Amino acid sequence: MPPKRPPTVASGGAATKRKRTAISPVMSMTPSTNTIGASTSSTSATNGGGGGGGDGANSSNNPLRSEFLQLLSAPQYKGRGIANSALKSHFGDTKYPQLVPIINELTRASRLNMSKGISTTTGESEVYFSLLSVVEATKMQGLDAHSKLVYQVIESAGNKGIWTVDIRVQTNIPQATLTKIFKQLETRKLIKPIKAVTAKTKKLYMLYDLVPAKEITGGPWYTEGEFDHEFIAELRNFIILCVRRMNRGNGVSIKQISDKMIQAGVSRVQLSLVEVRQLVQTLLHDYVIEERGVTESGDALFVPAKKITTMCEFGWWDVLCKDFHFRGIRFEDDVYLTAHEPHHHS
């Protein structure tokens, strides 16, 4: 029987190097987690060689693990995650290498996502760590490396989504394989397909729980990707009624119009004040209503537009008179141009 190989000793420069290399900012970001897994086994041997024990990476009582999870759960690190450089700065040179088994354990449990991104401070490519919830981790279990890579690319696109062509370029995965991955992720309700109003023939993907950005869906003015003329016309007519009837026609603010729309339930979706203002601006542009005065709080008041006409009391033959440009002229809307005030008829 061959002699047993002596155990690795924890004290030594080589062991320290292995621990630092496993969590280096330049760690391999290939879809496979073999490199990280290998570092876990070597680190576990190093930690267990002393015979003393300790809490271990898998223990919920490990204070370093708790601190790491709490840091990644902070609101500013939701979504994109925390940069590797920020992680090193937070934990320092002593605790930073000890994160290796914790990171590997969370990665195997699909609780931790690693992706590459451009640092906002240095402008260089950097590794980012983001924490997944238990529900998300359950959905991610059993996915292969390519599927996780596709998920990470879609996740980085946020609520604006990403074209299928861009996913293929960034992942370098063949289209046939991508199609199967999309179907698998859709079945698990991890991603969903959407279509942008600006490019209806192209398909976008985003995370299942995200609400698409308004520039993608067109906001409340679009229904199933089509501009909803009828819906907008109904809302405009309702606003005209508000302006004419509320406050005895003496002026109504956008806030009052919005409250009345909610009370009457005229809109199938909740409209913000900004969206109500957009509708009011279309009526201002068409000169159906006009702005007149403000409230005590400084909000603009809107009233029915004053009737305007260019009809006046003279005929075309009066234009031939030499003194035409110096006559007093009264228009139907009671606008009066006095004598000797230059005016022109067209």
mmCIF file with all atom_site columns, C-alpha atoms in Angstrom, residues 39-138:
data_model
loop_
_atom_site.group_PDB
_atom_site.id
_atom_site.type_symbol
_atom_site.label_atom_id
_atom_site.label_alt_id
_atom_site.label_comp_id
_atom_site.label_asym_id
_atom_site.label_entity_id
_atom_site.label_seq_id
_atom_site.pdbx_PDB_ins_code
_atom_site.Cartn_x
_atom_site.Cartn_y
_atom_site.Cartn_z
_atom_site.occupancy
_atom_site.B_iso_or_equiv
_atom_site.pdbx_formal_charge
_atom_site.auth_seq_id
_atom_site.auth_comp_id
_atom_site.auth_asym_id
_atom_site.auth_atom_id
_atom_site.pdbx_PDB_model_num
ATOM 1   C CA . SER A 1 39  ? -10.836 26.855 -3.824  1.00 0.00 ? 39  SER A CA 1
ATOM 2   C CA . THR A 1 40  ? -13.512 25.747 -1.353  1.00 0.00 ? 40  THR A CA 1
ATOM 3   C CA . SER A 1 41  ? -11.981 22.300 -0.872  1.00 0.00 ? 41  SER A CA 1
ATOM 4   C CA . SER A 1 42  ? -8.502  23.675 -0.373  1.00 0.00 ? 42  SER A CA 1
ATOM 5   C CA . THR A 1 43  ? -9.765  26.330 1.999   1.00 0.00 ? 43  THR A CA 1
ATOM 6   C CA . SER A 1 44  ? -11.790 23.812 3.978   1.00 0.00 ? 44  SER A CA 1
ATOM 7   C CA . ALA A 1 45  ? -8.677  21.658 4.366   1.00 0.00 ? 45  ALA A CA 1
ATOM 8   C CA . THR A 1 46  ? -6.758  24.679 5.566   1.00 0.00 ? 46  THR A CA 1
ATOM 9   C CA . ASN A 1 47  ? -9.419  25.641 8.068   1.00 0.00 ? 47  ASN A CA 1
ATOM 10  C CA . GLY A 1 48  ? -9.876  22.087 9.349   1.00 0.00 ? 48  GLY A CA 1
ATOM 11  C CA . GLY A 1 49  ? -6.175  21.253 9.612   1.00 0.00 ? 49  GLY A CA 1
ATOM 12  C CA . GLY A 1 50  ? -5.815  22.875 13.003  1.00 0.00 ? 50  GLY A CA 1
ATOM 13  C CA . GLY A 1 51  ? -8.369  20.529 14.562  1.00 0.00 ? 51  GLY A CA 1
ATOM 14  C CA . GLY A 1 52  ? -10.022 23.390 16.440  1.00 0.00 ? 52  GLY A CA 1
ATOM 15  C CA . GLY A 1 53  ? -13.167 23.617 14.283  1.00 0.00 ? 53  GLY A CA 1
ATOM 16  C CA . GLY A 1 54  ? -14.866 27.035 14.246  1.00 0.00 ? 54  GLY A CA 1
ATOM 17  C CA . ASP A 1 55  ? -18.366 27.779 13.003  1.00 0.00 ? 55  ASP A CA 1
ATOM 18  C CA . GLY A 1 56  ? -17.612 27.020 9.347   1.00 0.00 ? 56  GLY A CA 1
ATOM 19  C CA . ALA A 1 57  ? -18.925 28.659 6.176   1.00 0.00 ? 57  ALA A CA 1
ATOM 20  C CA . ASN A 1 58  ? -22.252 26.797 6.239   1.00 0.00 ? 58  ASN A CA 1
ATOM 21  C CA . SER A 1 59  ? -23.154 27.810 9.769   1.00 0.00 ? 59  SER A CA 1
ATOM 22  C CA . SER A 1 60  ? -25.699 30.576 10.198  1.00 0.00 ? 60  SER A CA 1
ATOM 23  C CA . ASN A 1 61  ? -23.870 31.507 13.415  1.00 0.00 ? 61  ASN A CA 1
ATOM 24  C CA . ASN A 1 62  ? -20.754 32.492 11.477  1.00 0.00 ? 62  ASN A CA 1
ATOM 25  C CA . PRO A 1 63  ? -20.432 36.256 12.158  1.00 0.00 ? 63  PRO A CA 1
ATOM 26  C CA . LEU A 1 64  ? -18.477 36.858 8.955   1.00 0.00 ? 64  LEU A CA 1
ATOM 27  C CA . ARG A 1 65  ? -21.152 35.099 6.895   1.00 0.00 ? 65  ARG A CA 1
ATOM 28  C CA . SER A 1 66  ? -23.883 37.136 8.595   1.00 0.00 ? 66  SER A CA 1
ATOM 29  C CA . GLU A 1 67  ? -21.986 40.362 7.934   1.00 0.00 ? 67  GLU A CA 1
ATOM 30  C CA . PHE A 1 68  ? -21.499 39.388 4.280   1.00 0.00 ? 68  PHE A CA 1
ATOM 31  C CA . LEU A 1 69  ? -25.206 38.611 3.798   1.00 0.00 ? 69  LEU A CA 1
ATOM 32  C CA . GLN A 1 70  ? -26.239 41.810 5.565   1.00 0.00 ? 70  GLN A CA 1
ATOM 33  C CA . LEU A 1 71  ? -23.938 43.853 3.350   1.00 0.00 ? 71  LEU A CA 1
ATOM 34  C CA . LEU A 1 72  ? -25.319 42.356 0.122   1.00 0.00 ? 72  LEU A CA 1
ATOM 35  C CA . SER A 1 73  ? -28.883 42.866 1.396   1.00 0.00 ? 73  SER A CA 1
ATOM 36  C CA . ALA A 1 74  ? -28.374 46.628 1.679   1.00 0.00 ? 74  ALA A CA 1
ATOM 37  C CA . PRO A 1 75  ? -30.699 48.647 -0.618  1.00 0.00 ? 75  PRO A CA 1
ATOM 38  C CA . GLN A 1 76  ? -27.819 50.192 -2.583  1.00 0.00 ? 76  GLN A CA 1
ATOM 39  C CA . TYR A 1 77  ? -26.601 46.730 -3.609  1.00 0.00 ? 77  TYR A CA 1
ATOM 40  C CA . LYS A 1 78  ? -29.948 45.354 -4.775  1.00 0.00 ? 78  LYS A CA 1
ATOM 41  C CA . GLY A 1 79  ? -29.957 44.334 -8.415  1.00 0.00 ? 79  GLY A CA 1
ATOM 42  C CA . ARG A 1 80  ? -26.457 44.968 -9.761  1.00 0.00 ? 80  ARG A CA 1
ATOM 43  C CA . GLY A 1 81  ? -24.736 43.981 -6.525  1.00 0.00 ? 81  GLY A CA 1
ATOM 44  C CA . ILE A 1 82  ? -21.512 45.104 -4.889  1.00 0.00 ? 82  ILE A CA 1
ATOM 45  C CA . ALA A 1 83  ? -18.201 45.457 -6.697  1.00 0.00 ? 83  ALA A CA 1
ATOM 46  C CA . ASN A 1 84  ? -15.285 43.237 -5.738  1.00 0.00 ? 84  ASN A CA 1
ATOM 47  C CA . SER A 1 85  ? -13.151 46.293 -4.934  1.00 0.00 ? 85  SER A CA 1
ATOM 48  C CA . ALA A 1 86  ? -15.851 47.626 -2.570  1.00 0.00 ? 86  ALA A CA 1
ATOM 49  C CA . LEU A 1 87  ? -16.026 44.200 -0.947  1.00 0.00 ? 87  LEU A CA 1
ATOM 50  C CA . LYS A 1 88  ? -12.283 44.186 -0.341  1.00 0.00 ? 88  LYS A CA 1
ATOM 51  C CA . SER A 1 89  ? -12.372 47.742 0.998   1.00 0.00 ? 89  SER A CA 1
ATOM 52  C CA . HIS A 1 90  ? -15.179 46.871 3.423   1.00 0.00 ? 90  HIS A CA 1
ATOM 53  C CA . PHE A 1 91  ? -13.672 43.699 4.896   1.00 0.00 ? 91  PHE A CA 1
ATOM 54  C CA . GLY A 1 92  ? -10.001 44.631 4.688   1.00 0.00 ? 92  GLY A CA 1
ATOM 55  C CA . ASP A 1 93  ? -6.967  42.441 4.060   1.00 0.00 ? 93  ASP A CA 1
ATOM 56  C CA . THR A 1 94  ? -7.666  40.199 7.070   1.00 0.00 ? 94  THR A CA 1
ATOM 57  C CA . LYS A 1 95  ? -11.317 39.226 6.538   1.00 0.00 ? 95  LYS A CA 1
ATOM 58  C CA . TYR A 1 96  ? -11.365 39.486 2.738   1.00 0.00 ? 96  TYR A CA 1
ATOM 59  C CA . PRO A 1 97  ? -9.575  36.137 2.040   1.00 0.00 ? 97  PRO A CA 1
ATOM 60  C CA . GLN A 1 98  ? -11.839 34.388 4.558   1.00 0.00 ? 98  GLN A CA 1
ATOM 61  C CA . LEU A 1 99  ? -14.868 35.074 2.329   1.00 0.00 ? 99  LEU A CA 1
ATOM 62  C CA . VAL A 1 100 ? -13.805 32.347 -0.132  1.00 0.00 ? 100 VAL A CA 1
ATOM 63  C CA . PRO A 1 101 ? -15.680 29.412 1.495   1.00 0.00 ? 101 PRO A CA 1
ATOM 64  C CA . ILE A 1 102 ? -18.715 31.628 2.168   1.00 0.00 ? 102 ILE A CA 1
ATOM 65  C CA . ILE A 1 103 ? -18.895 32.762 -1.455  1.00 0.00 ? 103 ILE A CA 1
ATOM 66  C CA . ASN A 1 104 ? -18.466 29.215 -2.726  1.00 0.00 ? 104 ASN A CA 1
ATOM 67  C CA . GLU A 1 105 ? -21.130 27.854 -0.387  1.00 0.00 ? 105 GLU A CA 1
ATOM 68  C CA . LEU A 1 106 ? -23.655 30.527 -1.452  1.00 0.00 ? 106 LEU A CA 1
ATOM 69  C CA . THR A 1 107 ? -22.794 29.988 -5.114  1.00 0.00 ? 107 THR A CA 1
ATOM 70  C CA . ARG A 1 108 ? -23.427 26.249 -4.888  1.00 0.00 ? 108 ARG A CA 1
ATOM 71  C CA . ALA A 1 109 ? -26.771 26.974 -3.213  1.00 0.00 ? 109 ALA A CA 1
ATOM 72  C CA . SER A 1 110 ? -27.605 29.416 -6.072  1.00 0.00 ? 110 SER A CA 1
ATOM 73  C CA . ARG A 1 111 ? -27.907 32.228 -3.519  1.00 0.00 ? 111 ARG A CA 1
ATOM 74  C CA . LEU A 1 112 ? -25.099 34.299 -5.033  1.00 0.00 ? 112 LEU A CA 1
ATOM 75  C CA . ASN A 1 113 ? -24.764 35.733 -8.509  1.00 0.00 ? 113 ASN A CA 1
ATOM 76  C CA . MET A 1 114 ? -21.464 36.856 -10.016 1.00 0.00 ? 114 MET A CA 1
ATOM 77  C CA . SER A 1 115 ? -21.313 39.043 -13.106 1.00 0.00 ? 115 SER A CA 1
ATOM 78  C CA . LYS A 1 116 ? -18.973 41.452 -14.824 1.00 0.00 ? 116 LYS A CA 1
ATOM 79  C CA . GLY A 1 117 ? -19.732 45.141 -15.097 1.00 0.00 ? 117 GLY A CA 1
ATOM 80  C CA . ILE A 1 118 ? -18.090 48.510 -15.627 1.00 0.00 ? 118 ILE A CA 1
ATOM 81  C CA . SER A 1 119 ? -17.141 50.260 -12.409 1.00 0.00 ? 119 SER A CA 1
ATOM 82  C CA . THR A 1 120 ? -18.725 53.703 -11.975 1.00 0.00 ? 120 THR A CA 1
ATOM 83  C CA . THR A 1 121 ? -15.612 54.963 -10.195 1.00 0.00 ? 121 THR A CA 1
ATOM 84  C CA . THR A 1 122 ? -12.744 53.559 -12.282 1.00 0.00 ? 122 THR A CA 1
ATOM 85  C CA . GLY A 1 123 ? -14.533 52.875 -15.568 1.00 0.00 ? 123 GLY A CA 1
ATOM 86  C CA . GLU A 1 124 ? -12.887 49.443 -15.738 1.00 0.00 ? 124 GLU A CA 1
ATOM 87  C CA . SER A 1 125 ? -14.418 45.971 -15.886 1.00 0.00 ? 125 SER A CA 1
ATOM 88  C CA . GLU A 1 126 ? -14.993 44.462 -12.467 1.00 0.00 ? 126 GLU A CA 1
ATOM 89  C CA . VAL A 1 127 ? -16.682 41.486 -10.783 1.00 0.00 ? 127 VAL A CA 1
ATOM 90  C CA . TYR A 1 128 ? -19.998 42.189 -9.038  1.00 0.00 ? 128 TYR A CA 1
ATOM 91  C CA . PHE A 1 129 ? -21.686 40.007 -6.388  1.00 0.00 ? 129 PHE A CA 1
ATOM 92  C CA . SER A 1 130 ? -25.470 40.082 -5.939  1.00 0.00 ? 130 SER A CA 1
ATOM 93  C CA . LEU A 1 131 ? -27.595 38.120 -3.486  1.00 0.00 ? 131 LEU A CA 1
ATOM 94  C CA . LEU A 1 132 ? -30.633 36.108 -4.552  1.00 0.00 ? 132 LEU A CA 1
ATOM 95  C CA . SER A 1 133 ? -33.654 35.450 -2.368  1.00 0.00 ? 133 SER A CA 1
ATOM 96  C CA . VAL A 1 134 ? -34.502 31.927 -1.238  1.00 0.00 ? 134 VAL A CA 1
ATOM 97  C CA . VAL A 1 135 ? -37.363 31.801 -3.773  1.00 0.00 ? 135 VAL A CA 1
ATOM 98  C CA . GLU A 1 136 ? -35.074 32.909 -6.601  1.00 0.00 ? 136 GLU A CA 1
ATOM 99  C CA . ALA A 1 137 ? -32.422 30.438 -5.491  1.00 0.00 ? 137 ALA A CA 1
ATOM 100 C CA . THR A 1 138 ? -34.960 27.595 -5.629  1.00 0.00 ? 138 THR A CA 1
#
